[in-house]
């Protein structure tokens, strides 16, 4: 999207009736004329702009003034809304949860360059301002591994604990905190609206949820589908913990453990991406081999 | 690392998914010889009809508590069986899951497939310890569904179910047939088998739910087609089954004649379903009245057939239903 600022400039020039052309665009942004021409083609072909070249003015105009550029950029507020929706969808665990979790990952990609943090003016879904504030404090504490001092109601009593907040979860239309209590050496699940007081300390903790398996066994027994894991050697180093949208489970040198849920989509990804070796799983290698054989079989038939 | 892949098992979706799975597992293991309609009839599965008020697709498999339905079905053909299942949200599920992984693998090691709720029912016919996966056939796709050990039993319905089979005892055919019609009578006379849910009806009442659902127009499109398909297939199975066993008793011959007529009456229902461009199928709403008339006639015929079964049943003592076992009507678990 780095050339989008040129597209916006071009659009503005056209709307102002300046009839821009590739020379003008190249001069303005100090790019080659060929590059400028490609930008114009992108505007016409990919963005479906009704561009018309007016020979008399040696430049372009819109045939249909009603055309508007698609809204590609998100404002900060819009990003925050998306972050919140992504959070909600990520924790959705009812019908079609796989599809909806996938939407969450998609929203995440739009919304957050780094970790999703919830702050400032959040849209509120059946949540009291206190719960939202608690959630913001906890999100921050989780992100920076800060312990919290919490007073929360349990069986009619108020209890006070030092907690290591691990993650937030939404279920049955209520938000919960999964935390570790070092004093009792056990994990707790606390409803956010049961938390009466919360203070983030400056004490850092190193406790983590050890593995995805442990993570999938919360106290209430509700379990989530685990992803398949493919061990792939890549010819380049991955940045940001994802491989074209597929989460990296762990890595060792150039060997990456990639998580995936949808077999067909991941196979298509393997067929169209660069990788050196697929170590495991065996069944995926077999399936990929089968697919390639079928393709080669079809190609051979054509050549005959 | 141990791995097993039972190539001999081929499940094909035709009947109820449980019957398709059972047939695939038993025939591959040499525990049953014969066509699918015989298995469907002898186990009493063909007689099971359940319909949700809104004709939801789940109707077809919501014919009762599976343990209580499948156990007598498999018992009737003299097979050893063990199953486990429940809700995957229960806190102890993870322990049952780990245990199930063990006995599923044991069964596969012995060359016998395992019935598994995907959903719907399918067959586990292989495993690979290195990848930690089971290979499952759903009867539709030629490719296996790959289920991680960690994901065994996890699906969007929240239920899990696995069933294994063992050795077979010889049961006289007369006994099996007599018990199968008794199962049919029980199914016909029990209005709700998925209690406390009364939105799903069974047996005779299922006909009412089906016709009223269609008449109301407020029904699930794909569910209605699935229920009708399954209904028509099962009636043909019953007819074919009774055709084979009718020489045993005259009551069965009468019931066979009734089911022949029933299949004839309902055969036109298939023509009231049309196919859209995308391949999905829909009930032709302009022909709902015709379908309902045919179903009413079918209900009356089936009622008569059940009366024949009752006449047959009353001629012989029925210890299973006259003596209440110490553990009650349900299995001890």
XYZ file of C-alpha atoms in Angstrom:
637
model
C 0.000 0.000 0.000
C 3.022 2.304 -0.008
C 1.957 3.833 -3.309
C -1.485 4.737 -1.989
C -0.399 8.267 -1.139
C 0.363 8.778 -4.848
C -3.019 7.364 -5.773
C -4.701 9.795 -3.399
C -2.730 12.690 -4.875
C -3.703 11.594 -8.376
C -7.345 11.372 -7.341
C -7.182 14.862 -5.865
C -5.602 16.303 -8.991
C -8.301 14.745 -11.159
C -11.055 16.098 -8.919
C -9.529 19.559 -9.117
C -9.669 19.344 -12.917
C -5.909 19.472 -13.382
C -5.826 16.546 -15.826
C -2.734 14.842 -14.359
C -0.666 12.435 -16.436
C 2.235 10.064 -15.825
C 4.823 12.817 -16.417
C 3.276 15.029 -13.779
C 2.991 12.140 -11.304
C 6.607 11.093 -11.946
C 7.843 14.649 -11.411
C 5.794 15.198 -8.259
C 7.040 12.035 -6.503
C 10.426 11.667 -8.183
C 9.621 8.264 -9.568
C 10.131 6.843 -13.044
C 7.535 7.454 -15.704
C 6.997 3.733 -15.994
C 6.278 3.521 -12.272
C 3.869 6.441 -12.584
C 2.106 4.709 -15.459
C 1.752 1.582 -13.323
C 0.096 3.693 -10.614
C -2.392 4.998 -13.130
C -3.088 1.455 -14.310
C -3.592 0.355 -10.697
C -6.136 3.121 -10.231
C -7.988 2.139 -13.405
C -7.764 -1.653 -13.235
C -7.565 -2.632 -9.596
C -9.585 0.173 -8.086
C -12.015 0.291 -11.039
C -11.719 4.053 -11.443
C -13.547 5.281 -14.592
C -10.395 6.959 -15.949
C -10.529 8.604 -19.349
C -7.533 10.114 -21.152
C -8.380 13.495 -22.647
C -5.965 14.000 -25.542
C -6.747 17.709 -25.821
C -5.633 18.278 -22.202
C -2.990 15.528 -22.261
C -4.217 14.166 -18.975
C -6.825 12.068 -17.195
C -10.259 12.793 -15.825
C -13.082 10.683 -14.387
C -15.836 9.681 -16.737
C -18.136 9.271 -13.743
C -17.712 11.890 -11.034
C -19.576 9.688 -8.566
C -16.536 7.421 -8.269
C -14.825 7.461 -4.888
C -11.669 5.722 -3.818
C -12.261 2.774 -1.512
C -11.689 3.561 2.143
C -8.432 1.794 2.716
C -7.023 3.702 5.601
C -8.487 3.299 9.043
C -8.594 6.051 11.562
C -7.249 5.365 15.033
C -10.803 5.232 16.376
C -11.781 2.709 13.724
C -8.742 0.626 14.588
C -9.736 0.636 18.234
C -13.226 -0.557 17.354
C -11.751 -3.323 15.243
C -9.419 -4.298 18.073
C -12.328 -4.620 20.421
C -14.370 -6.626 17.906
C -11.364 -8.853 17.266
C -11.081 -9.440 21.009
C -14.767 -10.334 21.274
C -14.696 -12.617 18.248
C -11.490 -14.287 19.381
C -13.243 -15.418 22.529
C -16.460 -16.467 20.834
C -16.941 -20.128 21.583
C -20.393 -21.107 20.505
C -21.755 -22.206 17.101
C -19.386 -21.770 14.138
C -16.655 -20.634 16.498
C -13.940 -21.725 14.070
C -15.213 -19.384 11.383
C -15.722 -16.570 13.826
C -12.279 -17.004 15.359
C -10.909 -16.748 11.851
C -12.747 -13.442 11.434
C -11.066 -12.332 14.659
C -7.642 -13.069 13.207
C -8.606 -11.145 10.087
C -9.760 -8.174 12.152
C -6.550 -8.400 14.157
C -4.550 -8.011 10.995
C -6.432 -4.858 10.070
C -6.494 -3.447 13.524
C -3.219 -4.104 15.221
C 0.311 -3.893 14.066
C 1.530 -5.192 17.397
C -0.336 -6.420 20.438
C -3.961 -5.569 20.765
C -4.286 -3.151 23.614
C -7.554 -1.840 24.844
C -7.483 1.726 25.891
C -9.272 5.032 25.601
C -12.800 5.256 24.402
C -13.941 1.696 23.860
C -17.317 0.858 22.458
C -19.224 -0.741 25.285
C -21.233 -3.914 24.876
C -23.326 -4.552 27.978
C -20.376 -3.608 30.114
C -20.299 -1.197 32.987
C -17.678 1.556 32.851
C -15.978 -0.089 35.834
C -15.622 -3.371 33.948
C -14.190 -1.584 30.940
C -11.717 0.244 33.151
C -10.746 -3.017 34.855
C -10.294 -4.586 31.459
C -8.054 -1.767 30.290
C -5.892 -1.999 33.394
C -5.630 -5.764 33.065
C -4.847 -5.617 29.356
C -1.978 -3.318 30.125
C -0.804 -5.497 33.022
C -0.956 -8.656 30.881
C 0.938 -6.980 28.053
C 3.779 -5.907 30.372
C 3.627 -8.869 32.808
C 2.833 -6.662 35.786
C 1.346 -8.288 38.869
C -1.893 -6.768 40.186
C -3.362 -6.335 43.632
C -7.018 -7.261 43.377
C -9.969 -7.329 45.745
C -12.747 -9.488 44.402
C -16.002 -10.920 45.617
C -16.206 -14.671 45.978
C -19.058 -16.528 47.682
C -20.228 -13.340 49.351
C -16.804 -12.476 50.792
C -14.272 -9.984 49.553
C -10.856 -11.548 49.054
C -7.594 -9.750 48.406
C -4.815 -11.324 46.406
C -1.668 -10.551 44.519
C -2.321 -11.996 41.074
C -0.379 -12.589 37.903
C -2.942 -11.781 35.199
C -2.598 -14.225 32.291
C -5.418 -13.564 29.875
C -8.925 -12.272 29.506
C -11.759 -14.384 28.248
C -15.312 -13.665 27.273
C -18.018 -16.273 27.780
C -21.706 -16.364 28.569
C -21.723 -12.668 27.772
C -19.428 -11.933 30.701
C -15.713 -11.212 30.867
C -13.328 -13.275 32.946
C -9.747 -12.941 34.052
C -7.508 -15.999 34.123
C -4.811 -15.346 36.654
C -2.248 -17.152 38.738
C -2.152 -16.684 42.478
C 1.469 -17.157 43.646
C 0.450 -17.325 47.327
C -1.794 -20.327 46.711
C 0.144 -21.680 43.745
C -2.996 -22.109 41.688
C -4.828 -20.623 38.791
C -8.023 -18.659 39.292
C -10.800 -17.510 37.031
C -12.491 -14.339 38.194
C -15.418 -12.506 36.672
C -14.416 -8.957 35.881
C -17.557 -7.533 37.435
C -16.677 -9.297 40.685
C -13.457 -7.308 40.948
C -14.026 -4.453 43.377
C -10.563 -2.901 43.441
C -7.611 -3.306 41.176
C -4.156 -1.804 41.298
C -1.373 -2.548 38.857
C 1.926 -2.972 40.681
C 5.404 -2.433 39.277
C 6.314 -6.037 40.113
C 7.014 -8.039 37.009
C 6.247 -11.765 36.819
C 7.684 -14.484 34.624
C 4.819 -16.963 34.971
C 3.422 -17.969 31.604
C 0.798 -20.348 30.433
C 3.217 -23.123 29.734
C 1.791 -24.672 26.635
C -1.146 -24.455 24.328
C -2.368 -27.703 25.854
C -2.425 -26.238 29.332
C -4.105 -23.187 27.950
C -6.820 -25.330 26.456
C -7.734 -26.835 29.804
C -9.251 -23.974 31.721
C -10.808 -24.699 35.063
C -14.308 -25.029 33.695
C -13.286 -27.859 31.354
C -14.293 -25.979 28.221
C -11.851 -26.976 25.546
C -10.886 -25.378 22.299
C -9.870 -27.110 19.126
C -6.115 -27.290 18.838
C -4.600 -26.326 15.493
C -2.639 -28.705 13.322
C 1.056 -27.962 13.354
C 3.300 -28.202 10.308
C 7.078 -28.143 10.704
C 8.451 -26.210 7.764
C 11.959 -25.049 6.871
C 11.814 -21.589 5.326
C 14.464 -19.898 3.194
C 14.055 -16.596 5.027
C 13.519 -15.319 8.529
C 9.954 -14.613 9.547
C 9.030 -11.365 11.215
C 6.090 -10.786 13.527
C 5.333 -14.398 14.400
C 3.205 -15.094 11.344
C 3.761 -16.707 7.968
C 1.350 -15.038 5.560
C -1.291 -15.004 8.260
C -0.511 -18.439 9.756
C 0.680 -18.178 13.335
C 4.149 -19.421 14.190
C 3.871 -21.799 17.132
C 7.616 -21.931 17.730
C 10.826 -21.845 15.767
C 14.346 -23.174 15.865
C 16.753 -21.704 13.329
C 15.074 -21.863 9.965
C 12.606 -24.525 11.133
C 9.198 -23.105 11.966
C 6.205 -24.773 13.557
C 3.224 -23.264 11.821
C -0.309 -23.523 13.179
C -3.259 -24.026 10.878
C -6.874 -25.115 11.155
C -8.107 -25.388 7.586
C -6.212 -28.114 5.733
C -7.297 -27.106 2.225
C -6.346 -23.458 2.708
C -2.993 -24.370 4.172
C -2.251 -26.733 1.292
C -3.052 -23.984 -1.175
C -0.725 -21.756 0.784
C 2.035 -24.363 0.573
C 1.485 -24.663 -3.173
C 1.877 -20.951 -3.677
C 4.571 -20.075 -1.119
C 8.302 -20.420 -0.901
C 9.609 -23.064 1.508
C 12.525 -25.462 1.613
C 11.256 -28.541 3.373
C 8.089 -29.836 4.966
C 9.178 -32.025 7.877
C 5.828 -33.047 9.270
C 3.047 -34.053 9.611
C 3.266 -37.160 7.444
C -0.382 -37.076 6.483
C -0.038 -33.526 5.151
C 3.010 -34.492 3.094
C 1.039 -37.422 1.707
C -1.894 -35.264 0.818
C 0.270 -32.652 -0.823
C 2.054 -35.363 -2.787
C -1.285 -36.776 -3.900
C -2.468 -33.362 -5.030
C 0.719 -32.779 -6.996
C 0.460 -36.220 -8.606
C -3.085 -35.504 -9.707
C -1.971 -32.208 -11.165
C 0.931 -33.821 -13.000
C -1.408 -36.521 -14.238
C -3.669 -33.888 -15.697
C -0.708 -32.117 -17.308
C 0.548 -35.372 -18.822
C -2.852 -36.051 -20.308
C -2.833 -32.678 -22.015
C 0.614 -33.246 -23.467
C -0.508 -36.591 -24.892
C 5.938 -45.039 16.176
C 2.866 -47.257 15.809
C 0.432 -46.520 13.034
C -2.547 -48.383 11.645
C -4.584 -47.686 8.545
C -7.490 -50.016 7.811
C -7.933 -49.805 4.042
C -10.704 -52.395 4.014
C -13.133 -49.996 5.667
C -15.158 -47.971 3.221
C -18.027 -45.985 4.585
C -20.609 -44.639 2.168
C -23.428 -42.325 3.171
C -26.763 -43.803 2.165
C -28.774 -44.655 5.256
C -28.606 -43.079 8.707
C -25.005 -42.140 9.426
C -24.880 -44.604 12.333
C -26.034 -47.498 10.150
C -23.587 -46.521 7.406
C -20.768 -46.463 9.946
C -21.830 -49.701 11.603
C -22.087 -51.478 8.277
C -18.655 -50.258 7.185
C -17.013 -51.348 10.455
C -18.710 -54.734 10.770
C -18.432 -55.871 7.172
C -14.724 -54.942 7.033
C -14.115 -56.916 10.243
C -16.149 -59.901 9.056
C -18.655 -59.416 11.880
C -21.633 -58.968 9.590
C -22.383 -60.288 6.139
C -25.278 -58.936 4.210
C -26.749 -55.813 2.704
C -27.140 -52.582 4.631
C -30.939 -52.803 4.793
C -30.651 -56.092 6.691
C -28.371 -54.506 9.261
C -30.636 -51.469 9.460
C -33.663 -53.712 9.978
C -32.156 -56.221 12.409
C -30.799 -53.452 14.621
C -34.148 -51.668 14.520
C -32.364 -48.522 13.343
C -34.452 -48.329 10.179
C -37.595 -47.827 12.259
C -36.258 -44.792 14.082
C -37.881 -41.592 12.915
C -37.432 -38.310 14.716
C -38.382 -34.830 13.608
C -37.734 -31.421 15.110
C -40.642 -28.958 15.017
C -38.768 -26.686 12.651
C -37.435 -29.615 10.634
C -33.845 -28.914 11.617
C -31.191 -31.192 10.089
C -30.309 -32.499 13.559
C -33.652 -34.342 13.538
C -32.171 -37.293 11.698
C -29.698 -38.169 14.449
C -31.822 -36.970 17.395
C -33.629 -40.297 17.765
C -32.901 -40.567 21.477
C -30.091 -40.969 23.974
C -27.541 -42.672 21.785
C -26.380 -45.116 24.431
C -29.942 -46.271 25.054
C -30.669 -46.497 21.336
C -27.499 -48.057 19.998
C -26.913 -50.575 22.765
C -30.102 -52.609 22.145
C -29.521 -52.260 18.404
C -26.050 -53.833 18.561
C -27.065 -56.301 21.293
C -29.693 -57.657 18.966
C -27.134 -58.902 16.473
C -25.107 -60.544 19.218
C -22.135 -58.228 19.164
C -19.963 -57.139 22.032
C -19.813 -53.360 22.160
C -18.458 -50.664 24.438
C -18.987 -46.981 24.068
C -18.370 -43.739 25.798
C -19.621 -40.269 25.250
C -21.109 -37.244 26.848
C -20.539 -33.546 26.852
C -17.078 -32.270 26.106
C -17.587 -29.320 28.441
C -17.647 -31.589 31.499
C -14.573 -31.054 33.659
C -13.670 -34.742 33.585
C -13.919 -34.941 29.802
C -10.145 -34.723 29.324
C -9.656 -37.958 31.305
C -12.326 -39.822 29.349
C -10.803 -38.456 26.181
C -7.338 -39.765 27.060
C -8.851 -43.128 27.946
C -10.840 -43.225 24.710
C -7.663 -42.595 22.707
C -6.237 -45.769 24.244
C -9.168 -48.061 23.553
C -9.762 -46.654 20.087
C -6.178 -47.502 19.196
C -6.553 -50.971 20.728
C -9.584 -51.608 18.559
C -7.769 -50.394 15.449
C -4.794 -52.601 16.352
C -7.216 -55.539 16.291
C -8.398 -54.495 12.829
C -11.803 -53.179 13.871
C -12.891 -49.634 13.067
C -14.550 -47.355 15.592
C -17.745 -45.363 15.301
C -17.175 -41.695 16.067
C -19.411 -38.620 16.238
C -17.847 -36.112 13.825
C -20.799 -34.926 13.591
C -22.624 -36.922 12.193
C -21.427 -40.471 12.782
C -18.332 -41.596 10.950
C -15.674 -44.258 11.227
C -12.200 -43.975 12.703
C -10.150 -46.331 10.562
C -6.587 -45.386 11.334
C -4.163 -43.639 13.610
C -0.611 -42.408 13.575
C 1.206 -41.900 16.852
C 3.988 -39.872 15.262
C 1.604 -37.151 14.125
C -0.823 -37.822 16.976
C -3.835 -38.157 14.709
C -6.809 -40.361 13.902
C -8.116 -40.807 10.371
C -11.876 -40.593 10.081
C -14.228 -41.339 7.200
C -17.437 -39.320 6.984
C -18.867 -41.249 4.040
C -19.068 -38.184 1.795
C -15.503 -37.167 1.108
C -12.906 -39.484 -0.375
C -10.330 -37.819 1.847
C -10.075 -38.634 5.524
C -10.855 -36.150 8.215
C -7.713 -35.806 10.291
C -8.460 -35.532 14.014
C -5.668 -34.636 16.406
C -5.628 -36.759 19.570
C -6.037 -33.498 21.484
C -9.176 -32.708 19.494
C -10.847 -36.094 19.851
C -14.454 -35.520 20.804
C -14.356 -31.785 20.257
C -16.889 -30.500 17.791
C -19.441 -27.718 17.529
C -22.281 -29.818 18.950
C -20.594 -30.167 22.345
C -21.259 -33.940 22.405
C -18.757 -36.665 21.937
C -19.347 -40.343 21.210
C -17.106 -43.293 20.376
C -18.086 -46.937 20.092
C -15.997 -50.052 19.652
C -16.969 -53.612 18.822
C -15.682 -57.031 19.744
C -16.577 -60.649 19.282
C -19.882 -61.919 18.077
C -22.257 -64.429 19.628
C -24.570 -66.370 17.367
C -28.181 -65.316 17.839
C -30.954 -67.240 16.011
C -32.412 -65.186 13.196
C -35.959 -65.544 14.571
C -34.854 -63.977 17.849
C -33.197 -61.075 16.094
C -36.192 -60.427 13.865
C -38.696 -60.650 16.711
C -36.670 -58.242 18.818
C -36.268 -55.865 15.873
C -40.036 -55.517 15.483
C -40.357 -55.001 19.227
C -37.837 -52.189 18.960
C -39.951 -50.831 16.116
C -43.092 -50.895 18.284
C -41.278 -49.081 21.083
C -40.019 -46.425 18.679
C -43.462 -45.943 17.171
C -45.177 -45.577 20.522
C -42.680 -43.276 22.233
C -43.528 -39.673 21.383
C -40.402 -37.991 22.753
C -37.133 -39.831 23.043
C -34.839 -36.886 23.473
C -36.454 -35.660 26.694
C -36.558 -33.127 28.256
C -36.591 -31.613 24.777
C -40.156 -31.862 23.504
C -39.419 -30.011 20.280
C -38.283 -33.307 18.817
C -40.861 -36.011 18.260
C -40.358 -39.678 17.565
C -42.343 -42.454 15.924
C -45.975 -41.696 15.220
C -45.783 -38.155 16.587
C -42.849 -37.454 14.274
C -45.280 -37.697 11.356
C -47.368 -34.921 12.923
C -44.292 -32.740 13.476
C -43.188 -33.362 9.902
C -46.494 -32.544 8.268
C -47.182 -29.551 10.524
C -43.669 -28.259 10.010
C -44.087 -28.437 6.248
C -47.545 -26.850 6.386
C -46.376 -23.960 8.570
C -43.811 -22.955 5.972
C -41.468 -21.980 8.827
C -39.045 -24.824 8.345
C -35.350 -25.262 7.782
C -34.904 -25.716 4.021
C -31.979 -28.100 4.030
C -33.283 -29.864 7.138
C -36.617 -30.620 5.473
C -34.867 -32.150 2.470
C -32.546 -34.184 4.687
C -35.412 -35.502 6.827
C -37.459 -36.477 3.775
C -34.468 -38.129 2.075
C -33.673 -40.079 5.207
C -37.327 -40.970 5.748
C -37.738 -42.275 2.196
C -34.508 -44.250 2.345
C -35.426 -45.815 5.686
C -38.909 -46.850 4.471
C -37.322 -48.563 1.477
C -34.892 -50.271 3.859
C -37.779 -51.526 6.013
C -39.596 -52.824 2.956
C -36.508 -54.666 1.736
C -35.813 -56.027 5.204
C -39.340 -57.296 5.671
C -39.208 -58.722 2.159
C -36.321 -60.934 3.294
C -37.737 -61.999 6.672
C -41.436 -62.271 5.824
C -41.359 -66.082 5.398
C -40.785 -66.378 9.166
C -44.264 -65.233 10.266
C -47.455 -64.314 8.466
C -47.651 -60.996 10.382
C -44.411 -59.979 8.760
C -45.805 -60.800 5.336
C -48.764 -58.491 6.055
C -46.427 -55.758 7.275
C -44.299 -56.230 4.166
C -47.319 -55.667 1.943
C -48.153 -52.509 3.863
C -44.617 -51.146 3.542
C -44.645 -51.958 -0.163
C -47.694 -49.780 -0.501
C -46.147 -47.123 1.739
C -43.036 -46.904 -0.417
C -45.237 -46.658 -3.495
C -47.333 -43.877 -1.954
C -44.307 -41.865 -0.848
C -42.194 -42.432 -3.949
C -43.579 -39.230 -5.504
C -42.253 -37.151 -2.591
C -38.773 -37.321 -4.082
C -40.080 -35.522 -7.142
C -41.287 -32.657 -4.922
C -37.692 -31.742 -4.171
C -35.821 -29.676 -6.728
C -32.149 -28.833 -7.135
C -30.806 -25.290 -7.313
C -27.943 -24.201 -9.552
C -25.491 -24.364 -6.664
C -26.390 -28.013 -6.098
C -28.424 -27.451 -2.937
C -31.898 -28.977 -2.815
C -35.185 -27.499 -1.678
C -38.707 -28.717 -1.007
C -41.049 -27.359 -3.667
C -43.358 -25.288 -1.481
C -46.097 -25.350 -4.096
C -46.280 -29.113 -3.610
C -46.323 -29.199 0.183
C -50.025 -30.151 0.238
C -49.298 -33.127 -1.975
C -46.425 -34.222 0.286
C -48.598 -33.875 3.385
C -51.406 -35.976 1.878
C -48.921 -38.709 1.030
C -47.359 -38.596 4.482
C -50.779 -38.886 6.136
C -51.500 -41.958 4.073
C -48.047 -43.344 4.928
C -48.680 -42.750 8.628
C -51.907 -44.763 8.458
C -50.130 -47.586 6.651
C -47.303 -47.612 9.156
C -49.826 -47.672 12.003
C -51.319 -50.800 10.462
C -47.882 -52.341 10.050
C -47.079 -51.691 13.709
C -50.353 -53.398 14.618
C -49.071 -56.440 12.725
C -45.826 -56.256 14.709
C -47.825 -56.071 17.940
C -49.848 -59.107 16.962
C -46.633 -61.000 16.335
C -44.986 -59.759 19.529
C -47.958 -60.741 21.690
C -47.609 -64.368 20.597
C -44.301 -64.744 22.408
C -43.137 -63.820 25.875
C -40.981 -60.727 26.104
C -38.619 -61.063 29.028
C -36.709 -57.932 28.163
C -39.751 -55.799 28.751
C -41.587 -57.768 31.423
C -38.716 -57.986 33.903
C -37.201 -54.763 35.167
C -33.472 -55.239 35.617
C -31.842 -54.202 38.872
C -30.165 -51.265 37.187
C -33.450 -49.869 35.863
C -34.510 -49.371 32.318
C -31.242 -47.749 31.305
C -27.783 -49.191 31.293
C -25.864 -48.971 34.596
C -23.750 -46.051 33.455
